[in-house]
Amino acid sequence: MNIIRVSSFFYSPTHTTEKIVNAIANGAGIDPLNIIENNLTYPGYEETLIDVEPGDLVIIGAPVYAGRISLTAIERLQKLKFAGNPAVLVAVFGNRNFDDALIELREIATGLGLHPVAAAAFIGEHSYSTKKFPVAKGRPDALDKGKAKEFGNQVARKIRSLKSLDKMSALALPGTFPLPERHVIPPSHVETDFKKCNRCGECQPSCPTGAIYYRGGYHTKPELCTICCACIKVCPQNARIMMSEHVKSFSEMLFTTCQDRKEPAMFI
Ligand SMILES: Cc1cc2nc3c(=O)[nH]c(=O)nc-3n(C[C@H](O)[C@H](O)[C@H](O)COP(=O)(O)O)c2cc1C
């Protein structure tokens, strides 16, 4: 099978998934002009989507939340449709575990009309990582990106060696199938510390769900906040504060239990 273009679709509030998806796409050996990025992260993303063509290799990337694919990513992916393109599935996790995320992504991709041919779980700096409690700080690093590029190269070689996708069996992936009930993340949100905030406004466009609004200062609609931590990471004043005690103690627990460097897992 020939690959004419690579079309990627990713959701990535803190940009780690985006970096890995881009490295995989760059490894596929395609003219950079034929690598099409569809970023599903921000409100209004629908208006920038580029139609997928029959010769496209599709890459789907999303972060792991509580061992599964982020719900916002699922919601946005579910609106897409494909016509039998080969697909690479990418889950990015914060050095704890990706649990059932790749299986979930496989089921979603198959439902959208894709043929998953390969999958990978890469490591990104944990959304909850802080200066005091760093977890997977700075990842993906050069080593991760190199592995992602090489993975993209191997996937492209595999696809080019295939005559058709029709007789391929389902991609075997680690995790529990059928998928168990989702673990419910206790509701919480991020707020502004008005003593530190200088109203620069960096936080507002970083929010993937439009949860931040300005009324004399930047506030959060709690019901829209997914605690993705994008606003915390972009705030130059460290003025965006996690409200949940549960998340604060969880990030301390991650710091003590997830220091050993994990390596990407790839399935071709
Ligand atoms: C609500 C929430 C739940 C998370 N759950 C997990 C998890 O189960 N395992 C893990 O290793 N990392 C977990 N993470 C960390 C993210 O998967 C990781 O930081 C990822 O790199 C974020 O991707 P992004 O940069 O594309 O937003 C979680 C992050 C958030 C915000």
PDB file of C-alpha atoms and ligand atoms in Angstrom:
ATOM      1  CA  MET A   1       0.000   0.000   0.000  1.00  0.00           C
ATOM      2  CA  ASN A   2       1.197   3.457  -0.824  1.00  0.00           C
ATOM      3  CA  ILE A   3       1.060   6.341   1.666  1.00  0.00           C
ATOM      4  CA  ILE A   4       0.373   9.667  -0.036  1.00  0.00           C
ATOM      5  CA  ARG A   5      -0.170  11.842   3.040  1.00  0.00           C
ATOM      6  CA  VAL A   6      -0.155  11.614   6.815  1.00  0.00           C
ATOM      7  CA  SER A   7      -3.177  13.163   8.540  1.00  0.00           C
ATOM      8  CA  SER A   8      -2.874  13.509  12.291  1.00  0.00           C
ATOM      9  CA  PHE A   9      -5.686  14.210  14.768  1.00  0.00           C
ATOM     10  CA  PHE A  10      -4.693  14.970  18.329  1.00  0.00           C
ATOM     11  CA  TYR A  11      -6.030  16.418  21.551  1.00  0.00           C
ATOM     12  CA  SER A  12      -3.228  17.788  23.715  1.00  0.00           C
ATOM     13  CA  PRO A  13      -3.826  20.462  26.392  1.00  0.00           C
ATOM     14  CA  THR A  14      -0.223  20.465  27.656  1.00  0.00           C
ATOM     15  CA  HIS A  15       1.359  19.665  24.238  1.00  0.00           C
ATOM     16  CA  THR A  16       3.106  16.381  25.069  1.00  0.00           C
ATOM     17  CA  THR A  17       0.785  14.297  22.854  1.00  0.00           C
ATOM     18  CA  GLU A  18       1.196  16.881  20.101  1.00  0.00           C
ATOM     19  CA  LYS A  19       5.016  16.522  20.237  1.00  0.00           C
ATOM     20  CA  ILE A  20       4.882  12.726  20.017  1.00  0.00           C
ATOM     21  CA  VAL A  21       2.306  12.664  17.210  1.00  0.00           C
ATOM     22  CA  ASN A  22       4.413  15.155  15.223  1.00  0.00           C
ATOM     23  CA  ALA A  23       7.575  13.083  15.718  1.00  0.00           C
ATOM     24  CA  ILE A  24       5.783   9.909  14.537  1.00  0.00           C
ATOM     25  CA  ALA A  25       4.417  11.765  11.489  1.00  0.00           C
ATOM     26  CA  ASN A  26       7.886  13.104  10.653  1.00  0.00           C
ATOM     27  CA  GLY A  27       9.304   9.586  10.809  1.00  0.00           C
ATOM     28  CA  ALA A  28       6.969   8.262   8.120  1.00  0.00           C
ATOM     29  CA  GLY A  29       9.225   9.470   5.302  1.00  0.00           C
ATOM     30  CA  ILE A  30       6.613  11.729   3.688  1.00  0.00           C
ATOM     31  CA  ASP A  31       7.232  15.172   2.186  1.00  0.00           C
ATOM     32  CA  PRO A  32       6.544  17.598   5.100  1.00  0.00           C
ATOM     33  CA  LEU A  33       4.058  19.432   2.840  1.00  0.00           C
ATOM     34  CA  ASN A  34       1.967  16.246   2.889  1.00  0.00           C
ATOM     35  CA  ILE A  35       1.783  16.027   6.669  1.00  0.00           C
ATOM     36  CA  ILE A  36      -1.557  17.478   7.741  1.00  0.00           C
ATOM     37  CA  GLU A  37      -2.056  18.413  11.397  1.00  0.00           C
ATOM     38  CA  ASN A  38      -5.563  18.515  12.818  1.00  0.00           C
ATOM     39  CA  ASN A  39      -5.407  19.904  16.328  1.00  0.00           C
ATOM     40  CA  LEU A  40      -8.607  19.053  18.222  1.00  0.00           C
ATOM     41  CA  THR A  41      -7.543  20.833  21.404  1.00  0.00           C
ATOM     42  CA  TYR A  42      -9.194  24.237  21.255  1.00  0.00           C
ATOM     43  CA  PRO A  43     -12.785  25.444  20.900  1.00  0.00           C
ATOM     44  CA  GLY A  44     -13.536  26.094  17.221  1.00  0.00           C
ATOM     45  CA  TYR A  45     -11.190  23.290  16.083  1.00  0.00           C
ATOM     46  CA  GLU A  46     -13.940  21.991  13.750  1.00  0.00           C
ATOM     47  CA  GLU A  47     -13.439  24.951  11.434  1.00  0.00           C
ATOM     48  CA  THR A  48      -9.804  24.069  10.745  1.00  0.00           C
ATOM     49  CA  LEU A  49     -10.187  20.340  10.024  1.00  0.00           C
ATOM     50  CA  ILE A  50      -8.853  19.142   6.663  1.00  0.00           C
ATOM     51  CA  ASP A  51     -10.671  16.298   4.878  1.00  0.00           C
ATOM     52  CA  VAL A  52      -8.926  12.934   4.912  1.00  0.00           C
ATOM     53  CA  GLU A  53      -8.201  11.320   1.538  1.00  0.00           C
ATOM     54  CA  PRO A  54      -8.043   7.605   0.635  1.00  0.00           C
ATOM     55  CA  GLY A  55      -4.198   7.502   0.503  1.00  0.00           C
ATOM     56  CA  ASP A  56      -3.785   9.015   3.981  1.00  0.00           C
ATOM     57  CA  LEU A  57      -2.181   7.313   6.934  1.00  0.00           C
ATOM     58  CA  VAL A  58      -4.098   8.611   9.956  1.00  0.00           C
ATOM     59  CA  ILE A  59      -2.487   9.185  13.375  1.00  0.00           C
ATOM     60  CA  ILE A  60      -4.805   9.597  16.354  1.00  0.00           C
ATOM     61  CA  GLY A  61      -3.290  10.892  19.609  1.00  0.00           C
ATOM     62  CA  ALA A  62      -4.744  11.634  23.034  1.00  0.00           C
ATOM     63  CA  PRO A  63      -3.623  11.801  26.666  1.00  0.00           C
ATOM     64  CA  VAL A  64      -4.329   9.138  29.271  1.00  0.00           C
ATOM     65  CA  TYR A  65      -6.613  10.260  32.094  1.00  0.00           C
ATOM     66  CA  ALA A  66      -7.213   7.727  34.900  1.00  0.00           C
ATOM     67  CA  GLY A  67      -5.966   4.860  32.757  1.00  0.00           C
ATOM     68  CA  ARG A  68      -8.262   5.690  29.819  1.00  0.00           C
ATOM     69  CA  ILE A  69      -8.495   8.226  26.997  1.00  0.00           C
ATOM     70  CA  SER A  70      -9.430  11.764  28.096  1.00  0.00           C
ATOM     71  CA  LEU A  71     -13.210  12.199  27.834  1.00  0.00           C
ATOM     72  CA  THR A  72     -12.905  15.509  25.958  1.00  0.00           C
ATOM     73  CA  ALA A  73     -10.657  13.792  23.419  1.00  0.00           C
ATOM     74  CA  ILE A  74     -13.211  10.998  23.001  1.00  0.00           C
ATOM     75  CA  GLU A  75     -16.037  13.498  22.514  1.00  0.00           C
ATOM     76  CA  ARG A  76     -14.073  15.291  19.766  1.00  0.00           C
ATOM     77  CA  LEU A  77     -12.784  12.118  18.079  1.00  0.00           C
ATOM     78  CA  GLN A  78     -16.313  10.666  17.979  1.00  0.00           C
ATOM     79  CA  LYS A  79     -17.364  13.450  15.614  1.00  0.00           C
ATOM     80  CA  LEU A  80     -14.865  12.323  12.930  1.00  0.00           C
ATOM     81  CA  LYS A  81     -15.493   9.813  10.141  1.00  0.00           C
ATOM     82  CA  PHE A  82     -13.031   7.873   7.988  1.00  0.00           C
ATOM     83  CA  ALA A  83     -13.272   5.535   5.018  1.00  0.00           C
ATOM     84  CA  GLY A  84     -11.022   2.603   5.934  1.00  0.00           C
ATOM     85  CA  ASN A  85      -7.674   4.438   6.279  1.00  0.00           C
ATOM     86  CA  PRO A  86      -4.806   2.709   8.095  1.00  0.00           C
ATOM     87  CA  ALA A  87      -4.312   4.252  11.540  1.00  0.00           C
ATOM     88  CA  VAL A  88      -1.657   4.602  14.207  1.00  0.00           C
ATOM     89  CA  LEU A  89      -2.992   4.989  17.745  1.00  0.00           C
ATOM     90  CA  VAL A  90      -1.046   7.055  20.251  1.00  0.00           C
ATOM     91  CA  ALA A  91      -1.725   7.446  23.971  1.00  0.00           C
ATOM     92  CA  VAL A  92       0.546   9.672  26.053  1.00  0.00           C
ATOM     93  CA  PHE A  93       0.733   9.106  29.806  1.00  0.00           C
ATOM     94  CA  GLY A  94       2.495  10.743  32.728  1.00  0.00           C
ATOM     95  CA  ASN A  95       4.884   7.942  33.778  1.00  0.00           C
ATOM     96  CA  ARG A  96       2.303   6.131  35.944  1.00  0.00           C
ATOM     97  CA  ASN A  97       0.535   3.771  33.504  1.00  0.00           C
ATOM     98  CA  PHE A  98      -1.604   3.776  30.355  1.00  0.00           C
ATOM     99  CA  ASP A  99      -3.739   0.839  31.621  1.00  0.00           C
ATOM    100  CA  ASP A 100      -6.652   0.360  29.143  1.00  0.00           C
ATOM    101  CA  ALA A 101      -6.132   3.542  27.106  1.00  0.00           C
ATOM    102  CA  LEU A 102      -4.811   1.929  23.925  1.00  0.00           C
ATOM    103  CA  ILE A 103      -7.586  -0.642  23.863  1.00  0.00           C
ATOM    104  CA  GLU A 104     -10.102   2.168  24.273  1.00  0.00           C
ATOM    105  CA  LEU A 105      -8.443   4.087  21.426  1.00  0.00           C
ATOM    106  CA  ARG A 106      -8.518   0.964  19.234  1.00  0.00           C
ATOM    107  CA  GLU A 107     -12.256   0.552  19.811  1.00  0.00           C
ATOM    108  CA  ILE A 108     -12.908   4.245  19.101  1.00  0.00           C
ATOM    109  CA  ALA A 109     -10.777   4.224  15.932  1.00  0.00           C
ATOM    110  CA  THR A 110     -12.437   1.073  14.597  1.00  0.00           C
ATOM    111  CA  GLY A 111     -15.854   2.621  15.235  1.00  0.00           C
ATOM    112  CA  LEU A 112     -14.824   5.699  13.231  1.00  0.00           C
ATOM    113  CA  GLY A 113     -14.005   3.560  10.177  1.00  0.00           C
ATOM    114  CA  LEU A 114     -10.227   3.281  10.647  1.00  0.00           C
ATOM    115  CA  HIS A 115      -8.000   0.172  10.416  1.00  0.00           C
ATOM    116  CA  PRO A 116      -5.547   0.314  13.366  1.00  0.00           C
ATOM    117  CA  VAL A 117      -2.209  -1.084  12.143  1.00  0.00           C
ATOM    118  CA  ALA A 118       0.005   0.041  15.033  1.00  0.00           C
ATOM    119  CA  ALA A 119      -0.197   1.667  18.453  1.00  0.00           C
ATOM    120  CA  ALA A 120       2.097   3.189  21.007  1.00  0.00           C
ATOM    121  CA  ALA A 121       2.046   4.603  24.524  1.00  0.00           C
ATOM    122  CA  PHE A 122       4.618   7.339  25.097  1.00  0.00           C
ATOM    123  CA  ILE A 123       5.496   9.308  28.209  1.00  0.00           C
ATOM    124  CA  GLY A 124       4.833  13.007  28.724  1.00  0.00           C
ATOM    125  CA  GLU A 125       5.441  15.275  31.700  1.00  0.00           C
ATOM    126  CA  HIS A 126       2.584  14.579  34.083  1.00  0.00           C
ATOM    127  CA  SER A 127      -0.120  17.248  33.993  1.00  0.00           C
ATOM    128  CA  TYR A 128       0.055  17.340  37.814  1.00  0.00           C
ATOM    129  CA  SER A 129       3.847  17.705  37.852  1.00  0.00           C
ATOM    130  CA  THR A 130       4.923  20.782  39.829  1.00  0.00           C
ATOM    131  CA  LYS A 131       8.215  22.391  40.783  1.00  0.00           C
ATOM    132  CA  LYS A 132       7.908  20.828  44.246  1.00  0.00           C
ATOM    133  CA  PHE A 133       6.646  17.440  43.002  1.00  0.00           C
ATOM    134  CA  PRO A 134       8.041  16.890  39.476  1.00  0.00           C
ATOM    135  CA  VAL A 135       6.890  13.796  37.576  1.00  0.00           C
ATOM    136  CA  ALA A 136       8.374  12.952  34.156  1.00  0.00           C
ATOM    137  CA  LYS A 137       9.648  16.539  33.999  1.00  0.00           C
ATOM    138  CA  GLY A 138      10.552  17.657  30.459  1.00  0.00           C
ATOM    139  CA  ARG A 139       9.236  14.567  28.686  1.00  0.00           C
ATOM    140  CA  PRO A 140       8.970  13.782  25.893  1.00  0.00           C
ATOM    141  CA  ASP A 141      12.710  14.448  25.675  1.00  0.00           C
ATOM    142  CA  ALA A 142      15.067  13.973  22.722  1.00  0.00           C
ATOM    143  CA  LEU A 143      15.265  10.224  23.369  1.00  0.00           C
ATOM    144  CA  ASP A 144      11.462   9.877  23.360  1.00  0.00           C
ATOM    145  CA  LYS A 145      11.127  11.948  20.194  1.00  0.00           C
ATOM    146  CA  GLY A 146      13.827   9.843  18.496  1.00  0.00           C
ATOM    147  CA  LYS A 147      11.930   6.666  19.402  1.00  0.00           C
ATOM    148  CA  ALA A 148       8.692   8.197  18.121  1.00  0.00           C
ATOM    149  CA  LYS A 149      10.320   9.085  14.807  1.00  0.00           C
ATOM    150  CA  GLU A 150      11.762   5.578  14.417  1.00  0.00           C
ATOM    151  CA  PHE A 151       8.336   4.118  15.273  1.00  0.00           C
ATOM    152  CA  GLY A 152       6.782   6.270  12.515  1.00  0.00           C
ATOM    153  CA  ASN A 153       9.369   4.900  10.109  1.00  0.00           C
ATOM    154  CA  GLN A 154       8.620   1.268  11.065  1.00  0.00           C
ATOM    155  CA  VAL A 155       4.873   1.802  10.745  1.00  0.00           C
ATOM    156  CA  ALA A 156       5.255   3.337   7.285  1.00  0.00           C
ATOM    157  CA  ARG A 157       7.431   0.406   6.196  1.00  0.00           C
ATOM    158  CA  LYS A 158       4.824  -2.038   7.484  1.00  0.00           C
ATOM    159  CA  ILE A 159       2.006  -0.297   5.602  1.00  0.00           C
ATOM    160  CA  ARG A 160       4.025  -0.119   2.386  1.00  0.00           C
ATOM    161  CA  SER A 161       4.584  -3.886   2.628  1.00  0.00           C
ATOM    162  CA  LEU A 162       0.840  -4.623   2.909  1.00  0.00           C
ATOM    163  CA  LYS A 163      -1.327  -5.494  -0.119  1.00  0.00           C
ATOM    164  CA  SER A 164      -4.605  -4.671   1.629  1.00  0.00           C
ATOM    165  CA  LEU A 165      -5.945  -3.982   5.132  1.00  0.00           C
ATOM    166  CA  ASP A 166      -9.031  -6.153   4.779  1.00  0.00           C
ATOM    167  CA  LYS A 167      -7.631  -9.432   6.080  1.00  0.00           C
ATOM    168  CA  MET A 168      -5.786  -7.895   9.037  1.00  0.00           C
ATOM    169  CA  SER A 169      -6.777  -9.218  12.453  1.00  0.00           C
ATOM    170  CA  ALA A 170      -7.517  -6.798  15.311  1.00  0.00           C
ATOM    171  CA  LEU A 171      -4.381  -5.207  16.742  1.00  0.00           C
ATOM    172  CA  ALA A 172      -3.450  -7.047  19.962  1.00  0.00           C
ATOM    173  CA  LEU A 173      -2.883  -4.559  22.795  1.00  0.00           C
ATOM    174  CA  PRO A 174      -2.357  -4.779  26.565  1.00  0.00           C
ATOM    175  CA  GLY A 175      -5.257  -3.977  28.873  1.00  0.00           C
ATOM    176  CA  THR A 176      -8.679  -5.287  29.819  1.00  0.00           C
ATOM    177  CA  PHE A 177     -11.249  -6.084  27.158  1.00  0.00           C
ATOM    178  CA  PRO A 178     -14.205  -5.650  27.235  1.00  0.00           C
ATOM    179  CA  LEU A 179     -13.375  -2.319  28.805  1.00  0.00           C
ATOM    180  CA  PRO A 180     -14.269  -2.056  32.514  1.00  0.00           C
ATOM    181  CA  GLU A 181     -16.264   0.852  33.997  1.00  0.00           C
ATOM    182  CA  ARG A 182     -14.342   4.122  33.915  1.00  0.00           C
ATOM    183  CA  HIS A 183     -12.800   5.306  37.136  1.00  0.00           C
ATOM    184  CA  VAL A 184     -14.613   8.548  37.993  1.00  0.00           C
ATOM    185  CA  ILE A 185     -12.236  11.449  38.659  1.00  0.00           C
ATOM    186  CA  PRO A 186     -13.638  13.471  41.614  1.00  0.00           C
ATOM    187  CA  PRO A 187     -14.911  16.829  40.307  1.00  0.00           C
ATOM    188  CA  SER A 188     -12.540  19.745  40.804  1.00  0.00           C
ATOM    189  CA  HIS A 189     -11.342  22.853  39.036  1.00  0.00           C
ATOM    190  CA  VAL A 190      -8.468  25.325  38.783  1.00  0.00           C
ATOM    191  CA  GLU A 191      -8.905  28.878  40.104  1.00  0.00           C
ATOM    192  CA  THR A 192      -6.953  32.123  40.035  1.00  0.00           C
ATOM    193  CA  ASP A 193      -4.930  33.411  42.952  1.00  0.00           C
ATOM    194  CA  PHE A 194      -5.783  37.104  42.533  1.00  0.00           C
ATOM    195  CA  LYS A 195      -2.840  38.116  44.728  1.00  0.00           C
ATOM    196  CA  LYS A 196      -0.440  36.690  42.122  1.00  0.00           C
ATOM    197  CA  CYS A 197      -2.391  37.256  38.877  1.00  0.00           C
ATOM    198  CA  ASN A 198      -1.278  40.244  36.769  1.00  0.00           C
ATOM    199  CA  ARG A 199      -4.134  39.736  34.258  1.00  0.00           C
ATOM    200  CA  CYS A 200      -1.807  38.933  31.343  1.00  0.00           C
ATOM    201  CA  GLY A 201      -4.547  36.692  29.931  1.00  0.00           C
ATOM    202  CA  GLU A 202      -2.279  33.757  28.911  1.00  0.00           C
ATOM    203  CA  CYS A 203      -4.551  31.301  30.695  1.00  0.00           C
ATOM    204  CA  GLN A 204      -7.740  31.970  28.763  1.00  0.00           C
ATOM    205  CA  PRO A 205      -6.741  30.720  25.273  1.00  0.00           C
ATOM    206  CA  SER A 206      -4.855  27.753  26.744  1.00  0.00           C
ATOM    207  CA  CYS A 207      -8.093  26.229  28.041  1.00  0.00           C
ATOM    208  CA  PRO A 208      -9.405  23.464  25.742  1.00  0.00           C
ATOM    209  CA  THR A 209     -12.975  23.737  26.973  1.00  0.00           C
ATOM    210  CA  GLY A 210     -13.423  27.519  27.179  1.00  0.00           C
ATOM    211  CA  ALA A 211     -13.793  27.297  30.973  1.00  0.00           C
ATOM    212  CA  ILE A 212     -11.888  30.536  31.723  1.00  0.00           C
ATOM    213  CA  TYR A 213     -13.670  33.888  31.453  1.00  0.00           C
ATOM    214  CA  TYR A 214     -12.838  37.459  32.367  1.00  0.00           C
ATOM    215  CA  ARG A 215     -14.952  39.493  34.754  1.00  0.00           C
ATOM    216  CA  GLY A 216     -12.668  41.979  36.471  1.00  0.00           C
ATOM    217  CA  GLY A 217     -10.188  39.085  36.678  1.00  0.00           C
ATOM    218  CA  TYR A 218      -9.891  35.577  35.243  1.00  0.00           C
ATOM    219  CA  HIS A 219     -12.403  33.107  36.685  1.00  0.00           C
ATOM    220  CA  THR A 220     -13.210  29.447  35.920  1.00  0.00           C
ATOM    221  CA  LYS A 221     -16.550  27.810  35.153  1.00  0.00           C
ATOM    222  CA  PRO A 222     -16.086  24.750  37.418  1.00  0.00           C
ATOM    223  CA  GLU A 223     -18.478  22.619  35.357  1.00  0.00           C
ATOM    224  CA  LEU A 224     -16.285  23.053  32.235  1.00  0.00           C
ATOM    225  CA  CYS A 225     -12.861  22.580  33.852  1.00  0.00           C
ATOM    226  CA  THR A 226     -11.309  19.165  33.110  1.00  0.00           C
ATOM    227  CA  ILE A 227      -8.276  19.795  35.369  1.00  0.00           C
ATOM    228  CA  CYS A 228      -6.047  19.251  32.327  1.00  0.00           C
ATOM    229  CA  CYS A 229      -3.631  21.786  33.921  1.00  0.00           C
ATOM    230  CA  ALA A 230      -2.897  23.651  30.665  1.00  0.00           C
ATOM    231  CA  CYS A 231      -3.616  27.002  32.363  1.00  0.00           C
ATOM    232  CA  ILE A 232      -1.357  26.127  35.310  1.00  0.00           C
ATOM    233  CA  LYS A 233       1.513  25.296  32.938  1.00  0.00           C
ATOM    234  CA  VAL A 234       1.226  28.511  30.869  1.00  0.00           C
ATOM    235  CA  CYS A 235       0.734  30.973  33.735  1.00  0.00           C
ATOM    236  CA  PRO A 236       3.943  33.022  34.120  1.00  0.00           C
ATOM    237  CA  GLN A 237       2.883  34.185  37.609  1.00  0.00           C
ATOM    238  CA  ASN A 238       2.042  30.717  39.002  1.00  0.00           C
ATOM    239  CA  ALA A 239      -1.347  32.211  39.739  1.00  0.00           C
ATOM    240  CA  ARG A 240      -3.518  29.299  38.583  1.00  0.00           C
ATOM    241  CA  ILE A 241      -4.240  27.080  41.571  1.00  0.00           C
ATOM    242  CA  MET A 242      -5.577  23.522  41.745  1.00  0.00           C
ATOM    243  CA  MET A 243      -8.518  23.644  44.134  1.00  0.00           C
ATOM    244  CA  SER A 244      -8.785  19.928  44.888  1.00  0.00           C
ATOM    245  CA  GLU A 245      -7.027  18.538  47.971  1.00  0.00           C
ATOM    246  CA  HIS A 246      -7.444  15.118  46.359  1.00  0.00           C
ATOM    247  CA  VAL A 247      -5.385  16.179  43.303  1.00  0.00           C
ATOM    248  CA  LYS A 248      -2.774  17.874  45.503  1.00  0.00           C
ATOM    249  CA  SER A 249      -2.219  14.727  47.569  1.00  0.00           C
ATOM    250  CA  PHE A 250      -2.387  12.589  44.408  1.00  0.00           C
ATOM    251  CA  SER A 251       0.413  14.603  42.813  1.00  0.00           C
ATOM    252  CA  GLU A 252       2.533  14.081  45.945  1.00  0.00           C
ATOM    253  CA  MET A 253       1.794  10.348  45.751  1.00  0.00           C
ATOM    254  CA  LEU A 254       2.801  10.305  42.043  1.00  0.00           C
ATOM    255  CA  PHE A 255       6.026  12.054  42.973  1.00  0.00           C
ATOM    256  CA  THR A 256       6.922   9.330  45.461  1.00  0.00           C
ATOM    257  CA  THR A 257       5.755   6.331  43.371  1.00  0.00           C
ATOM    258  CA  CYS A 258       6.416   7.301  39.722  1.00  0.00           C
ATOM    259  CA  GLN A 259      10.017   8.525  39.700  1.00  0.00           C
ATOM    260  CA  ASP A 260      11.490   5.525  37.830  1.00  0.00           C
ATOM    261  CA  ARG A 261      11.765   6.402  34.183  1.00  0.00           C
ATOM    262  CA  LYS A 262       9.280   4.410  32.088  1.00  0.00           C
ATOM    263  CA  GLU A 263       9.934   3.809  28.409  1.00  0.00           C
ATOM    264  CA  PRO A 264       7.483   3.922  25.499  1.00  0.00           C
ATOM    265  CA  ALA A 265       5.572   0.759  24.573  1.00  0.00           C
ATOM    266  CA  MET A 266       5.083   0.148  20.849  1.00  0.00           C
ATOM    267  CA  PHE A 267       2.892  -2.402  19.075  1.00  0.00           C
ATOM    268  CA  ILE A 268       3.216  -3.036  15.352  1.00  0.00           C
TER     269      ILE A 268
HETATM  270  C1  LIG B   1      -7.159  14.183  34.960  1.00  0.00           C
HETATM  271  C2  LIG B   1      -5.861  13.526  34.606  1.00  0.00           C
HETATM  272  C3  LIG B   1      -5.679  12.159  34.764  1.00  0.00           C
HETATM  273  C4  LIG B   1      -4.447  11.569  34.420  1.00  0.00           C
HETATM  274  N1  LIG B   1      -4.311  10.204  34.549  1.00  0.00           N
HETATM  275  C5  LIG B   1      -3.132   9.610  34.232  1.00  0.00           C
HETATM  276  C6  LIG B   1      -2.966   8.185  34.363  1.00  0.00           C
HETATM  277  O1  LIG B   1      -3.873   7.429  34.652  1.00  0.00           O
HETATM  278  N2  LIG B   1      -1.718   7.682  34.121  1.00  0.00           N
HETATM  279  C7  LIG B   1      -0.654   8.469  33.786  1.00  0.00           C
HETATM  280  O2  LIG B   1       0.456   7.958  33.656  1.00  0.00           O
HETATM  281  N3  LIG B   1      -0.810   9.821  33.580  1.00  0.00           N
HETATM  282  C8  LIG B   1      -2.022  10.397  33.787  1.00  0.00           C
HETATM  283  N4  LIG B   1      -2.193  11.745  33.581  1.00  0.00           N
HETATM  284  C9  LIG B   1      -1.074  12.528  33.005  1.00  0.00           C
HETATM  285  C10 LIG B   1      -1.226  12.740  31.490  1.00  0.00           C
HETATM  286  O3  LIG B   1      -1.595  11.559  30.838  1.00  0.00           O
HETATM  287  C11 LIG B   1       0.122  13.210  30.905  1.00  0.00           C
HETATM  288  O4  LIG B   1       0.614  14.301  31.609  1.00  0.00           O
HETATM  289  C12 LIG B   1       0.046  13.547  29.435  1.00  0.00           C
HETATM  290  O5  LIG B   1       1.372  13.736  28.998  1.00  0.00           O
HETATM  291  C13 LIG B   1      -0.776  14.796  29.151  1.00  0.00           C
HETATM  292  O6  LIG B   1      -0.939  14.956  27.749  1.00  0.00           O
HETATM  293  P1  LIG B   1      -1.016  16.381  27.006  1.00  0.00           P
HETATM  294  O7  LIG B   1       0.296  17.054  27.250  1.00  0.00           O
HETATM  295  O8  LIG B   1      -1.171  15.994  25.585  1.00  0.00           O
HETATM  296  O9  LIG B   1      -2.143  17.141  27.598  1.00  0.00           O
HETATM  297  C14 LIG B   1      -3.396  12.359  33.906  1.00  0.00           C
HETATM  298  C15 LIG B   1      -3.596  13.738  33.735  1.00  0.00           C
HETATM  299  C16 LIG B   1      -4.803  14.322  34.070  1.00  0.00           C
HETATM  300  C17 LIG B   1      -4.999  15.789  33.854  1.00  0.00           C
END
